[in-house]
Amino acid sequence: MPNMWKLYQEKLKASGDLLTHRRPEVTALTIHPAGHFFAVGYADGSLAFWAVDDEDKPLLVRTLDDLDVNLVDQSRLDEQINRQNVGKPTSALEREPIFKLSWSGFPNSSDPRGGKTTLAILGGLTLGEAPGLTIIQFSAFNPSEPPASTSPNSGQSGLHPVMRQAMRNSLDVLDSYFYFAQGVIQDYLLIPRNNPHYAGTFDPIAILLLTEGEGTTRTVEAFQYPPSVFSHDIPIPERPTPAVTATVDLDPLSVLADDLAHTLKDLEENNDHQRLLIPAALFHGKSGILCGQLLKLERETYQTLAAGKVEDGLKLSLNGGQAWADEFKANDLKLAKFQPHRVLITWHRDLSICFEDLSAQLLVAQRPTPLQTNFPNTFFDLTIDLRPVLLDSSVSSRTSPELLEYTRINSVYFATEALETIVVLTTGEIILYQLSGPRKSGTQRASRDKELIILEHIPSYRSFSPYLMLSPELGPTEACAISDIGFLAVAYSNALFIINMRGPEIIVRYLATKSVKGKHVAGRIPAHSDSERVASMVWCISQLNKDPEPQVRLVVTRISGAYLIYTLVRSDSFASPWSCQGPITADGGVQHALPRGTFVFDSKTGTQLPANHIHLARATSGEPRAPSILIMVGAKGARCFANINGERIGKIEWSHKVGEVLAAQIVEKLDESGDFVAWNPHPTSGTMDQATYGTFFDIRRAYDLPDIDLGCTKPVVPPAPQPVSLGPASMFQQVGSWLPFKQSMSGAQLDELLGGPNRPILKSEQSTSRNLSIAADLSASASEVAATATATQANLYNRITSALSQRGQVLNDLEERFNALEEESRNMASQAKRLATQYTAKSWFGL
């Protein structure tokens, strides 16, 4: 026995926990919707449930993993002692504190005490676990009336044992769910359906999570609440298994692709389906915006993009009040509808791409018609998620299984007429998305070029679907250019690819090699330009200095100012309908050209000459064309050339006082061009901290802040909750629920309510004589009452007359005082003037 006590003492000195009454600090508290017991969170990550009527002993003490942690577990105690005897460290799990608790009830029961409840727990995780939020679903608290006790000591405790056991039974866990987060969750907020009571935790429909991003950034995510896995009443349909006959041979790759597609779909239904779409003011992706691009779209293109719809159940409505455009901008509002539509494309750290509507037409609303959409308005159906592509087996087998973890979006290019999106990754991969609508999984199609991966077999559940991937494994890209007629150009270090996306096939594959005796191998880049980085590329349909026929051209500008011109012409081959000629080398261009700073214009009309279907049709029709102008904008100046490689017709140098030039934009019309988005990056995270929408020409714009009235829409607020009894509603409580006790009622009304209209009236023998005596007394005192009323009226009149006279006297005294003050002020002013005159005269004479 002394040895055992010595062991206990050593254990007490080592850990300080054994045989010590622990009193951790309280860090959070929440009350059960019924109001009779509550949960308390502690600094050691434990949860204790207490009854309001019993402060001596908790109902339950638990952690997220274990129950009854306040009781000594003999088996665990022996295990810890044995580990210490053999010199092994004790396995004590350290948990983070309970930071916040929210106990929610739902109108899912006819019992006034409610039905099933959910408890949201922020914290309590063991150190090293993935960050997230824990949700626990408890049983309903609906106990019956406790039996009548005959024990003489029954009145010693305020809580009946039956009720205590019912509370303990209601803490049985029915289900649990964990909201995973990419960063540490700092706080959360429950969004109730229409009940602001219970601190906004009753009948919530959504939960907002505020998570940590990289650096000191914060992101907001919205999820359905409670999780859909708690809704056991809704049956989940099983996926039908297609019947396969014995005569059909299954392709193992096709079976694997189908299984992976179904797995991705299940992941999307189980995880992403819980995610809600929030307004653009709160949405910055799961981990921040990397950058964006503002596009000007034609009406037809805009209508095509805006045609996508999203289920209303996936949107979190956070609307309140109404807004109207500024009435002083009425003239601009009338002309704003003629403005071109503008869309902002943003790409995010979580490998997603979003489309935001920034059109001025969204702000055209005058009283009494308020604004109908958010500004900016997010096209949720156009959102692109790269994860299904990077997780596909055809991609991971050709690239790297860890590509999803370390790659990021470098830039995005959008073809405004072909409605195709090019995504450039930091690791050098290029992914092409087409606006083809949702599609199911299909059979993978092989490509003739080893660098291309056709992605038509990957299912898509939104408007943009993956189509093609370029993965030459040559490192990061240097420049990229996309056309509206199906051509894509990508430049790497010492390499260039020109791709026909309609095949798809690689038309040109230029790889730098060593020169041989001053010559270069056919199809290779000349040796003198091997070490020069490509700064900018652009597609156009134009003439050259010695080639007057308009053709499809690719202008590749290098950082030294030299530029190459590639020409695409139609061929007679059915397998390869396009071939490449060139390149033609030209010098004298601008040095350090901007990534998107090369433009080709028509010298007659001043419009750009992009490679689209309209200019291609004009080029093939044979009609005469005016000369073209090539404009190259760099960090230190700009250059202009006639017919791309002709005579230089313009030159300008920026002053060093201007600062660093980052982007260039061509202004074609003052009323339609000049809009831009200025990005302010975060100093440490690498994401954008702020975006400012501006314009150089405030003409026909309607981007002023609207007039907002938050009080014009008042939702119906349900009545405040009333106290709920601990047991079931008794007969008196059922009667009292419809009795208007808060209203004053006369005795006759109470008699009619309790006795009914047919209640018999009791008559006594002396009722008649008693009534006669009461009438005589009333007639005798009538004269006295009249005399008293007349005296009271006269007295009141005299008091009012006296008060009025006193008021008039006070007003007269005030008037006399004001007159005296006025006279004194006049005397003071005249005296000041006289003194000033005397002082001036003395100073004039030198006195």
PDB file of C-alpha atoms in Angstrom, residues 451-546:
ATOM      1  CA  GLU A 451       1.325  16.956 -75.438  1.00  0.00           C
ATOM      2  CA  LEU A 452      -2.486  17.137 -75.758  1.00  0.00           C
ATOM      3  CA  ILE A 453      -5.033  15.476 -73.441  1.00  0.00           C
ATOM      4  CA  ILE A 454      -8.647  15.480 -74.611  1.00  0.00           C
ATOM      5  CA  LEU A 455     -11.007  15.999 -71.651  1.00  0.00           C
ATOM      6  CA  GLU A 456     -14.405  15.380 -73.242  1.00  0.00           C
ATOM      7  CA  HIS A 457     -14.971  12.317 -71.034  1.00  0.00           C
ATOM      8  CA  ILE A 458     -14.964  14.325 -67.776  1.00  0.00           C
ATOM      9  CA  PRO A 459     -18.524  15.112 -66.615  1.00  0.00           C
ATOM     10  CA  SER A 460     -19.585  18.682 -66.022  1.00  0.00           C
ATOM     11  CA  TYR A 461     -22.492  20.044 -64.018  1.00  0.00           C
ATOM     12  CA  ARG A 462     -22.274  23.683 -65.076  1.00  0.00           C
ATOM     13  CA  SER A 463     -22.171  25.704 -68.284  1.00  0.00           C
ATOM     14  CA  PHE A 464     -18.416  25.496 -68.934  1.00  0.00           C
ATOM     15  CA  SER A 465     -17.066  21.999 -69.642  1.00  0.00           C
ATOM     16  CA  PRO A 466     -13.413  20.944 -69.946  1.00  0.00           C
ATOM     17  CA  TYR A 467     -12.332  20.149 -73.509  1.00  0.00           C
ATOM     18  CA  LEU A 468      -8.544  20.110 -73.915  1.00  0.00           C
ATOM     19  CA  MET A 469      -5.325  20.242 -71.921  1.00  0.00           C
ATOM     20  CA  LEU A 470      -1.809  21.071 -73.082  1.00  0.00           C
ATOM     21  CA  SER A 471       0.911  19.520 -70.910  1.00  0.00           C
ATOM     22  CA  PRO A 472       4.349  19.606 -72.613  1.00  0.00           C
ATOM     23  CA  GLU A 473       6.200  19.501 -69.257  1.00  0.00           C
ATOM     24  CA  LEU A 474       8.405  22.463 -70.187  1.00  0.00           C
ATOM     25  CA  GLY A 475       7.890  24.564 -67.078  1.00  0.00           C
ATOM     26  CA  PRO A 476       5.920  27.801 -66.704  1.00  0.00           C
ATOM     27  CA  THR A 477       4.567  29.626 -69.725  1.00  0.00           C
ATOM     28  CA  GLU A 478       5.895  32.961 -70.970  1.00  0.00           C
ATOM     29  CA  ALA A 479       2.922  34.156 -73.038  1.00  0.00           C
ATOM     30  CA  CYS A 480      -0.422  32.930 -74.338  1.00  0.00           C
ATOM     31  CA  ALA A 481      -2.920  34.090 -76.971  1.00  0.00           C
ATOM     32  CA  ILE A 482      -6.346  32.774 -78.002  1.00  0.00           C
ATOM     33  CA  SER A 483      -8.432  33.635 -81.067  1.00  0.00           C
ATOM     34  CA  ASP A 484     -12.157  33.421 -81.810  1.00  0.00           C
ATOM     35  CA  ILE A 485     -11.590  31.122 -84.810  1.00  0.00           C
ATOM     36  CA  GLY A 486     -10.117  28.214 -82.886  1.00  0.00           C
ATOM     37  CA  PHE A 487      -6.359  28.911 -82.672  1.00  0.00           C
ATOM     38  CA  LEU A 488      -4.247  28.910 -79.549  1.00  0.00           C
ATOM     39  CA  ALA A 489      -0.614  29.949 -79.168  1.00  0.00           C
ATOM     40  CA  VAL A 490       1.477  29.161 -76.086  1.00  0.00           C
ATOM     41  CA  ALA A 491       5.105  30.172 -75.567  1.00  0.00           C
ATOM     42  CA  TYR A 492       7.472  28.469 -73.153  1.00  0.00           C
ATOM     43  CA  SER A 493      11.133  29.013 -72.516  1.00  0.00           C
ATOM     44  CA  ASN A 494      12.741  28.252 -75.923  1.00  0.00           C
ATOM     45  CA  ALA A 495       9.525  26.626 -77.211  1.00  0.00           C
ATOM     46  CA  LEU A 496       6.343  27.660 -79.043  1.00  0.00           C
ATOM     47  CA  PHE A 497       3.104  25.737 -79.718  1.00  0.00           C
ATOM     48  CA  ILE A 498       0.395  26.742 -82.180  1.00  0.00           C
ATOM     49  CA  ILE A 499      -2.722  24.598 -81.750  1.00  0.00           C
ATOM     50  CA  ASN A 500      -5.850  24.165 -83.840  1.00  0.00           C
ATOM     51  CA  MET A 501      -8.457  23.623 -81.123  1.00  0.00           C
ATOM     52  CA  ARG A 502     -11.074  22.386 -83.590  1.00  0.00           C
ATOM     53  CA  GLY A 503      -9.083  19.216 -84.265  1.00  0.00           C
ATOM     54  CA  PRO A 504      -7.554  19.287 -81.854  1.00  0.00           C
ATOM     55  CA  GLU A 505      -4.017  19.137 -83.248  1.00  0.00           C
ATOM     56  CA  ILE A 506      -0.690  20.915 -82.910  1.00  0.00           C
ATOM     57  CA  ILE A 507       0.024  22.855 -86.100  1.00  0.00           C
ATOM     58  CA  VAL A 508       3.413  24.207 -85.074  1.00  0.00           C
ATOM     59  CA  ARG A 509       5.821  22.780 -82.523  1.00  0.00           C
ATOM     60  CA  TYR A 510       8.979  24.908 -82.362  1.00  0.00           C
ATOM     61  CA  LEU A 511      11.659  23.731 -79.953  1.00  0.00           C
ATOM     62  CA  ALA A 512      14.977  25.556 -79.573  1.00  0.00           C
ATOM     63  CA  THR A 513      18.158  23.583 -80.481  1.00  0.00           C
ATOM     64  CA  LYS A 514      21.770  24.344 -81.026  1.00  0.00           C
ATOM     65  CA  SER A 515      22.649  25.920 -84.364  1.00  0.00           C
ATOM     66  CA  VAL A 516      24.600  23.847 -86.913  1.00  0.00           C
ATOM     67  CA  LYS A 517      27.202  25.789 -88.951  1.00  0.00           C
ATOM     68  CA  GLY A 518      25.222  29.023 -88.835  1.00  0.00           C
ATOM     69  CA  LYS A 519      22.029  27.339 -89.998  1.00  0.00           C
ATOM     70  CA  HIS A 520      19.015  26.138 -88.090  1.00  0.00           C
ATOM     71  CA  VAL A 521      17.111  22.921 -88.415  1.00  0.00           C
ATOM     72  CA  ALA A 522      13.837  23.212 -90.320  1.00  0.00           C
ATOM     73  CA  GLY A 523      10.984  24.043 -88.041  1.00  0.00           C
ATOM     74  CA  ARG A 524      13.232  25.457 -85.311  1.00  0.00           C
ATOM     75  CA  ILE A 525      13.534  28.912 -83.864  1.00  0.00           C
ATOM     76  CA  PRO A 526      16.627  30.762 -85.114  1.00  0.00           C
ATOM     77  CA  ALA A 527      19.584  30.467 -82.781  1.00  0.00           C
ATOM     78  CA  HIS A 528      20.002  34.199 -82.205  1.00  0.00           C
ATOM     79  CA  SER A 529      16.626  34.397 -80.438  1.00  0.00           C
ATOM     80  CA  ASP A 530      16.812  31.218 -78.398  1.00  0.00           C
ATOM     81  CA  SER A 531      17.673  32.980 -75.153  1.00  0.00           C
ATOM     82  CA  GLU A 532      15.111  35.782 -75.486  1.00  0.00           C
ATOM     83  CA  ARG A 533      11.909  35.487 -73.510  1.00  0.00           C
ATOM     84  CA  VAL A 534       8.556  35.966 -75.242  1.00  0.00           C
ATOM     85  CA  ALA A 535       6.838  39.015 -73.753  1.00  0.00           C
ATOM     86  CA  SER A 536       3.567  39.254 -75.699  1.00  0.00           C
ATOM     87  CA  MET A 537       1.559  37.533 -78.446  1.00  0.00           C
ATOM     88  CA  VAL A 538      -1.549  38.536 -80.389  1.00  0.00           C
ATOM     89  CA  TRP A 539      -3.723  37.009 -83.152  1.00  0.00           C
ATOM     90  CA  CYS A 540      -4.930  39.189 -86.013  1.00  0.00           C
ATOM     91  CA  ILE A 541      -6.066  39.110 -89.647  1.00  0.00           C
ATOM     92  CA  SER A 542      -3.979  41.625 -91.548  1.00  0.00           C
ATOM     93  CA  GLN A 543      -1.612  42.301 -94.442  1.00  0.00           C
ATOM     94  CA  LEU A 544       2.143  42.451 -94.257  1.00  0.00           C
ATOM     95  CA  ASN A 545       4.512  44.928 -95.781  1.00  0.00           C
ATOM     96  CA  LYS A 546       5.208  42.685 -98.800  1.00  0.00           C
TER      97      LYS A 546
END
